[in-house]
PDB file of C-alpha atoms in Angstrom:
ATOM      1  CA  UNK G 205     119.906 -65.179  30.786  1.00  0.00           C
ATOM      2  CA  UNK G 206     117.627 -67.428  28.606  1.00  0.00           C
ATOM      3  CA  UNK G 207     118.760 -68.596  25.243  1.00  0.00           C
ATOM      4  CA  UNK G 208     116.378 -69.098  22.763  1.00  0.00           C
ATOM      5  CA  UNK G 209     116.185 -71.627  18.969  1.00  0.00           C
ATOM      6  CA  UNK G 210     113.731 -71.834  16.252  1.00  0.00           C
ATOM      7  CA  UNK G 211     112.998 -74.930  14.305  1.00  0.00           C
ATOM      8  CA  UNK G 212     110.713 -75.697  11.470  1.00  0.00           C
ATOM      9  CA  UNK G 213     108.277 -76.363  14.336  1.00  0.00           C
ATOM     10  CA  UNK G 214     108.350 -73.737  17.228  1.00  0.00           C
ATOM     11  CA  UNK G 215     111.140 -72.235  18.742  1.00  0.00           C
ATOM     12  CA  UNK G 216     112.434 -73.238  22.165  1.00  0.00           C
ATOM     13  CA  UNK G 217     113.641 -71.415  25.524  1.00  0.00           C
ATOM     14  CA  UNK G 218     116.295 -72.556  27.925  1.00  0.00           C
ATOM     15  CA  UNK G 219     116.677 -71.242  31.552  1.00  0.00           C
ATOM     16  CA  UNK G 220     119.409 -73.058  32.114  1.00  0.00           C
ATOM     17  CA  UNK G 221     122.097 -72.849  29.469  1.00  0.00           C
ATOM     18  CA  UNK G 222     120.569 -75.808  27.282  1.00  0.00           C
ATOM     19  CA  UNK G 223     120.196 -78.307  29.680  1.00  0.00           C
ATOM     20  CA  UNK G 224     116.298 -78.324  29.171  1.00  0.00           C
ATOM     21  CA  UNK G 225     115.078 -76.954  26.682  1.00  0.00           C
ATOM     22  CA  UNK G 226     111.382 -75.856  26.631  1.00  0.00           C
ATOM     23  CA  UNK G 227     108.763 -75.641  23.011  1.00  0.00           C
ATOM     24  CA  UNK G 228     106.639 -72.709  22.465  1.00  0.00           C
ATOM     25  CA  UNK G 229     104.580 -72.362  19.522  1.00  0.00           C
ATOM     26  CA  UNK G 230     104.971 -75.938  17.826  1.00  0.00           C
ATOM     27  CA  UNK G 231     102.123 -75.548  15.008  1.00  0.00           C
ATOM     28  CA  UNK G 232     104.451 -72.532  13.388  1.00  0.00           C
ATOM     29  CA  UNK G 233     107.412 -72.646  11.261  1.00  0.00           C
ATOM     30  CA  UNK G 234     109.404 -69.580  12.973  1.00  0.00           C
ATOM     31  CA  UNK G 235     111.558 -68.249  10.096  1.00  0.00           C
ATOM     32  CA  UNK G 236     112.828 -64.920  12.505  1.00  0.00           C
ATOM     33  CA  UNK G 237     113.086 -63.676  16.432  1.00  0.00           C
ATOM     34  CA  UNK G 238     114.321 -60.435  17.707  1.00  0.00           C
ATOM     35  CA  UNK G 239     114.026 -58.751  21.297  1.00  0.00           C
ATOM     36  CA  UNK G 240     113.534 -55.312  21.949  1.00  0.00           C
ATOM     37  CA  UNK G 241     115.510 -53.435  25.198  1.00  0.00           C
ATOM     38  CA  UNK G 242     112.165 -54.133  27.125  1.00  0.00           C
ATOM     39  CA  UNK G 243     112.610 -58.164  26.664  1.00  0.00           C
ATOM     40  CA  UNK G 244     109.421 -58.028  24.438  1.00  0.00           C
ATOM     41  CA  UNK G 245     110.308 -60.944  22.368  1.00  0.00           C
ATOM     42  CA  UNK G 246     108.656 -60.996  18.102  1.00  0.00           C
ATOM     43  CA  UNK G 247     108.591 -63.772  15.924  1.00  0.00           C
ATOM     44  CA  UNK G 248     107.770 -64.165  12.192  1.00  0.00           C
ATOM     45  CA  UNK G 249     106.562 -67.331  11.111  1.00  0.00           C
ATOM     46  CA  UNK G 250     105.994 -69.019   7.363  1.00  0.00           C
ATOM     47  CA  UNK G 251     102.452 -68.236   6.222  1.00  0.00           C
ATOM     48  CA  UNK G 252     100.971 -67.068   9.693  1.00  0.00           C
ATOM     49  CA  UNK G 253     102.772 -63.120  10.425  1.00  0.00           C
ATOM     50  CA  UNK G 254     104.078 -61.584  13.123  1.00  0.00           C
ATOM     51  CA  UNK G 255     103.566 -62.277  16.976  1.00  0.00           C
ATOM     52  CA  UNK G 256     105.106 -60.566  19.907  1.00  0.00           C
ATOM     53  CA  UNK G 257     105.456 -61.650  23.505  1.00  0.00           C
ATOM     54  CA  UNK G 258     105.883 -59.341  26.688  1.00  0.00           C
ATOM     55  CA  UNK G 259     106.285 -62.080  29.336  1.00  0.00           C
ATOM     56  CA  UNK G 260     109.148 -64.416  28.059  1.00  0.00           C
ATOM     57  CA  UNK G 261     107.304 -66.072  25.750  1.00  0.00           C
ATOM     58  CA  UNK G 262     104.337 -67.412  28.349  1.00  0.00           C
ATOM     59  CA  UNK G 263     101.903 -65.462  26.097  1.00  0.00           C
ATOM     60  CA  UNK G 264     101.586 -64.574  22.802  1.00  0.00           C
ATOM     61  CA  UNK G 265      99.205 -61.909  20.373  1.00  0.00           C
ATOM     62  CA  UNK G 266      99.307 -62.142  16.840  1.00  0.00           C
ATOM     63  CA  UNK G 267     100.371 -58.128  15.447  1.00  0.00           C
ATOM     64  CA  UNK G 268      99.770 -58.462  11.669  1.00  0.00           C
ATOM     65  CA  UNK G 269     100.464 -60.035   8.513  1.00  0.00           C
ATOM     66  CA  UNK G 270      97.585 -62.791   8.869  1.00  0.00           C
ATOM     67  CA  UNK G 271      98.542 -65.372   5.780  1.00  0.00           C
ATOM     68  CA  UNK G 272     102.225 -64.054   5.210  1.00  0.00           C
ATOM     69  CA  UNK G 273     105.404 -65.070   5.811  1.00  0.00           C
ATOM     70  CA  UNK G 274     107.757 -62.821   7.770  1.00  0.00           C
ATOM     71  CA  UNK G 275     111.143 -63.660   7.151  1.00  0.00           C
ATOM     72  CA  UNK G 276     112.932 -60.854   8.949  1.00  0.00           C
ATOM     73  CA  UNK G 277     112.508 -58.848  11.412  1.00  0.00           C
ATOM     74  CA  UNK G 278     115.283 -56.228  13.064  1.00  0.00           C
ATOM     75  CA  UNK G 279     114.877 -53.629  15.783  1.00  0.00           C
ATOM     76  CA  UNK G 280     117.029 -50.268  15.542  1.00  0.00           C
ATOM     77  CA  UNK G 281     118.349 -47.969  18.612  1.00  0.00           C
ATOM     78  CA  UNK G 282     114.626 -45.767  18.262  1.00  0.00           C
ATOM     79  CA  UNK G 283     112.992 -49.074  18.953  1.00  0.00           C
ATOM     80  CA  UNK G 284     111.687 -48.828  15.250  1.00  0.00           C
ATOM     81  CA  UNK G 285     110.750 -52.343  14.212  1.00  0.00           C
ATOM     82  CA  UNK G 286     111.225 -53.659  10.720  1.00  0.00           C
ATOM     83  CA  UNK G 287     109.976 -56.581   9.210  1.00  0.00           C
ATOM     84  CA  UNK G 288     109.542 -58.714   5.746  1.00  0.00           C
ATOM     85  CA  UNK G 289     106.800 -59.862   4.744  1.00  0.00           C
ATOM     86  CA  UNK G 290     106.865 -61.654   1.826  1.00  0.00           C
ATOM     87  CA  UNK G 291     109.676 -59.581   0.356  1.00  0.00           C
ATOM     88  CA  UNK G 292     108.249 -56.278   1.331  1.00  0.00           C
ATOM     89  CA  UNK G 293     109.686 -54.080   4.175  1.00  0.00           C
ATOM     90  CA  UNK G 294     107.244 -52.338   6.928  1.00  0.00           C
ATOM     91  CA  UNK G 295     108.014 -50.639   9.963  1.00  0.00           C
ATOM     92  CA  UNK G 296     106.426 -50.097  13.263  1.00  0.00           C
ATOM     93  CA  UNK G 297     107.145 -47.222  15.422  1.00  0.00           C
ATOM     94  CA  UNK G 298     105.109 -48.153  18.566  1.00  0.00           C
ATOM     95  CA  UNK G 299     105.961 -51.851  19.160  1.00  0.00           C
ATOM     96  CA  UNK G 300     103.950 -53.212  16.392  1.00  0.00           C
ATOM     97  CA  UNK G 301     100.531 -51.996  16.586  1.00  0.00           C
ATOM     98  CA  UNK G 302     100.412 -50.138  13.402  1.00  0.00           C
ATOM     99  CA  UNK G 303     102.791 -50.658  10.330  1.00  0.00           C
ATOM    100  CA  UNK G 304     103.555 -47.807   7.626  1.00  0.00           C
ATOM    101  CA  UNK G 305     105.649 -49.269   4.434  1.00  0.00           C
ATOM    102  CA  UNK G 306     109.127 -48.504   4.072  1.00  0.00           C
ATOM    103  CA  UNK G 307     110.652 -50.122   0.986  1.00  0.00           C
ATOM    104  CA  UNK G 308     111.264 -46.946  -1.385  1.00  0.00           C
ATOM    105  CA  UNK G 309     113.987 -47.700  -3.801  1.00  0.00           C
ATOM    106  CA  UNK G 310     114.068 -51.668  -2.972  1.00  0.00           C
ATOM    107  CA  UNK G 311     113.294 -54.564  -5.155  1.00  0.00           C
ATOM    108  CA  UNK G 312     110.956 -56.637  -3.955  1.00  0.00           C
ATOM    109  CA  UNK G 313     111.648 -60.488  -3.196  1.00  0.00           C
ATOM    110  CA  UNK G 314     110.402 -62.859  -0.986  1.00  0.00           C
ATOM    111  CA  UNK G 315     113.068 -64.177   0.969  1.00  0.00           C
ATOM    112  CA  UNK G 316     114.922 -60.896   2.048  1.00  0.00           C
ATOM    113  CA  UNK G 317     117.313 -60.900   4.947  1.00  0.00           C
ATOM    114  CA  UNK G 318     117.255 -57.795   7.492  1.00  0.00           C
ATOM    115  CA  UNK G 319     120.050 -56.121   9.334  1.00  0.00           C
ATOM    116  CA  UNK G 320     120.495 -53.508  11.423  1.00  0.00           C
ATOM    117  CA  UNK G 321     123.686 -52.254  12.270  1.00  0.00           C
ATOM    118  CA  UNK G 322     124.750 -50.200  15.796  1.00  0.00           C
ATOM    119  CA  UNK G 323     124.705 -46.715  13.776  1.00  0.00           C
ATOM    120  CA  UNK G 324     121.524 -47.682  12.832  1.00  0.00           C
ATOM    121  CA  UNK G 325     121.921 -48.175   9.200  1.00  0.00           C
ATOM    122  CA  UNK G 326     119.674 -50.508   7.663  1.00  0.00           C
ATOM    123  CA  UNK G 327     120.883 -53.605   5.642  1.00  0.00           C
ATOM    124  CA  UNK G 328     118.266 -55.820   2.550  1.00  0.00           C
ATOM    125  CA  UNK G 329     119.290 -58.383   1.137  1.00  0.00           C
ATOM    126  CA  UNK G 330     117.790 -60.485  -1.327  1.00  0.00           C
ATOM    127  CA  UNK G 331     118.085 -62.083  -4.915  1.00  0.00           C
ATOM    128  CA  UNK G 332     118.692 -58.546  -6.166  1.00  0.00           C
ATOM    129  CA  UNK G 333     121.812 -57.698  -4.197  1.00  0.00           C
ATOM    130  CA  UNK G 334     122.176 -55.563  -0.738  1.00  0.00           C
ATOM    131  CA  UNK G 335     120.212 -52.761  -0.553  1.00  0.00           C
ATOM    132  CA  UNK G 336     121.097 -49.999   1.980  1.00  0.00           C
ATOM    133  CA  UNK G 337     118.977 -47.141   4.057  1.00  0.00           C
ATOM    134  CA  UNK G 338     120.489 -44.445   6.057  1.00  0.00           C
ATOM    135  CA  UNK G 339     117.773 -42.625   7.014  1.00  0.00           C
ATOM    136  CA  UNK G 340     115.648 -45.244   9.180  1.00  0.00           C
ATOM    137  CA  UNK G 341     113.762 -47.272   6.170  1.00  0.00           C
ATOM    138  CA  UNK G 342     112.834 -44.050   4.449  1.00  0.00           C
ATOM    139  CA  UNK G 343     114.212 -44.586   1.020  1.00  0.00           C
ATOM    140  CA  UNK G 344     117.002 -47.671  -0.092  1.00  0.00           C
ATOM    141  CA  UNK G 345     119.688 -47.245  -2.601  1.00  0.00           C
ATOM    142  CA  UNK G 346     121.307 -50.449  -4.064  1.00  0.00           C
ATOM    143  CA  UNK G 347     125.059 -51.098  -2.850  1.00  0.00           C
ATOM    144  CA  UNK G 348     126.128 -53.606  -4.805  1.00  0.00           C
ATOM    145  CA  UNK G 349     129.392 -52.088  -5.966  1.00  0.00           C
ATOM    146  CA  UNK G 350     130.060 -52.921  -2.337  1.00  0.00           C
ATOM    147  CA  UNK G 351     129.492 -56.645  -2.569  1.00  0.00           C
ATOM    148  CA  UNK G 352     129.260 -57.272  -6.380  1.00  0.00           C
ATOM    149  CA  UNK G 353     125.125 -58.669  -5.991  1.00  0.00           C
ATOM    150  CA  UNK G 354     125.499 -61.042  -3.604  1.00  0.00           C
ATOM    151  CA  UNK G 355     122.523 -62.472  -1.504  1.00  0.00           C
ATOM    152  CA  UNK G 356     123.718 -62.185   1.776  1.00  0.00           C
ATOM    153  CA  UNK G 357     122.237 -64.985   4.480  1.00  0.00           C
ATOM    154  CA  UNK G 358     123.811 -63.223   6.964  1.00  0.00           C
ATOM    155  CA  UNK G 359     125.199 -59.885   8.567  1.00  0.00           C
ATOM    156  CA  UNK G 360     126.834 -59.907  11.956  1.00  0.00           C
ATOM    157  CA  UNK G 361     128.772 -56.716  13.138  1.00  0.00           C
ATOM    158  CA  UNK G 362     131.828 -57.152  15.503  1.00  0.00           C
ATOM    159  CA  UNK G 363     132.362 -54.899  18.340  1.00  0.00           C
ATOM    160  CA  UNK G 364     135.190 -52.928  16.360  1.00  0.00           C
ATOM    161  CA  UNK G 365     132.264 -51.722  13.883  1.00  0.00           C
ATOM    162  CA  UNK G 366     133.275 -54.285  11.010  1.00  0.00           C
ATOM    163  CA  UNK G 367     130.218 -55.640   9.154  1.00  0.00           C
ATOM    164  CA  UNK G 368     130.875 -59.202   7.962  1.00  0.00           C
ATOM    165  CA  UNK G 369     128.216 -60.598   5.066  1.00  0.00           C
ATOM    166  CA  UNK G 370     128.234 -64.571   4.973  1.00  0.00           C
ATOM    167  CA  UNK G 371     127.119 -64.732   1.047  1.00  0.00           C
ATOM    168  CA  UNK G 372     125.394 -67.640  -1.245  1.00  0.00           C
ATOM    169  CA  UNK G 373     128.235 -69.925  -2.686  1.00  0.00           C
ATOM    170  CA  UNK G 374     130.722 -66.509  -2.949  1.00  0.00           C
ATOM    171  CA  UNK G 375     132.194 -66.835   0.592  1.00  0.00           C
ATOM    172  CA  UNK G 376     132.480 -63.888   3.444  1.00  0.00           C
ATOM    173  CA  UNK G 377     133.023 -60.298   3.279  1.00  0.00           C
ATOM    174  CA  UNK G 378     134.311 -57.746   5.824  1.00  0.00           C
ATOM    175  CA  UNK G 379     133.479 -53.915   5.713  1.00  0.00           C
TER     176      UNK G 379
END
């Protein structure tokens, strides 16, 4: 399968298990990418929203968000997609043509992190602490007695259902 990076400028697309390694998209900073089951590929990008691709990244249309930054983006088993933009959650039930919001119950801040897990329960995190939503984006209760108000960077589930959270300066936790 292809493999896909994002840089400061662009992301890239390899056919060929990084041997070559071709640019799409060089004039945006690409802060997130995610891929739904149909291969439809979405990027956020610093300061210019939310584009999706349905040929591999040939071709491109700009969604939404003109003049924001969307720093996360996750898709969930319905297809549901979620994104941040500038610190405030939306989702999109019909592959990004129409947003509702869906940050009840979460503090805003820029820079939050998205993840969704297999059970589709939904994962913020942000200066604030990890915020949690079991009920598709709905409504978010805060869960730091879970992880003391870390900022996560990073959630990656394993196979076995563990979440790990790679934190800011306070190391890794395991659910």
């Amino acid at each position: 399968g292809d493999f896909f990076a994002t840089t400061g400028g662009g992301f890239y697309r390899t056919t060929n298990a990084g041997i070559n390694w071709v640019r799409f998209m060089e004039d945006l900073d690409v802060r997130s990418i995610c891929f739904d089951v149909n291969d439809n590929i979405y990027i956020g990008a610093l300061w210019d929203g939310l584009y999706r691709s349905t040929n591999n990244g040939n071709n491109w249309k700009k969604l939404a968000f003109n003049n924001t930054s969307i720093y996360s983006i996750v898709i969930n088993s319905e297809q549901t997609i979620f994104v941040c933009a500038e610190g405030t959650i939306y989702k999109s039930t019909n592959n990004g043509d129409n947003w509702i919001l869906s940050n009840s119950g979460l503090t805003i801040y820029q820079n939050t992190k998205l993840f969704v897990s297999r059970n589709d329960i939904l994962f913020a995190s942000n200066g604030y602490g990890v915020f949690k939503s079991t009920n598709n984006g709905i409504s978010w209760f805060n869960s730091n007695n879970e992880l003391g108000g870390q900022y996560v960077y990073k959630f990656n589930e394993c196979k076995n259902g563990n979440i790990f959270a790679g934190s800011y300066g306070k190391g890794l936790f395991k659910t």
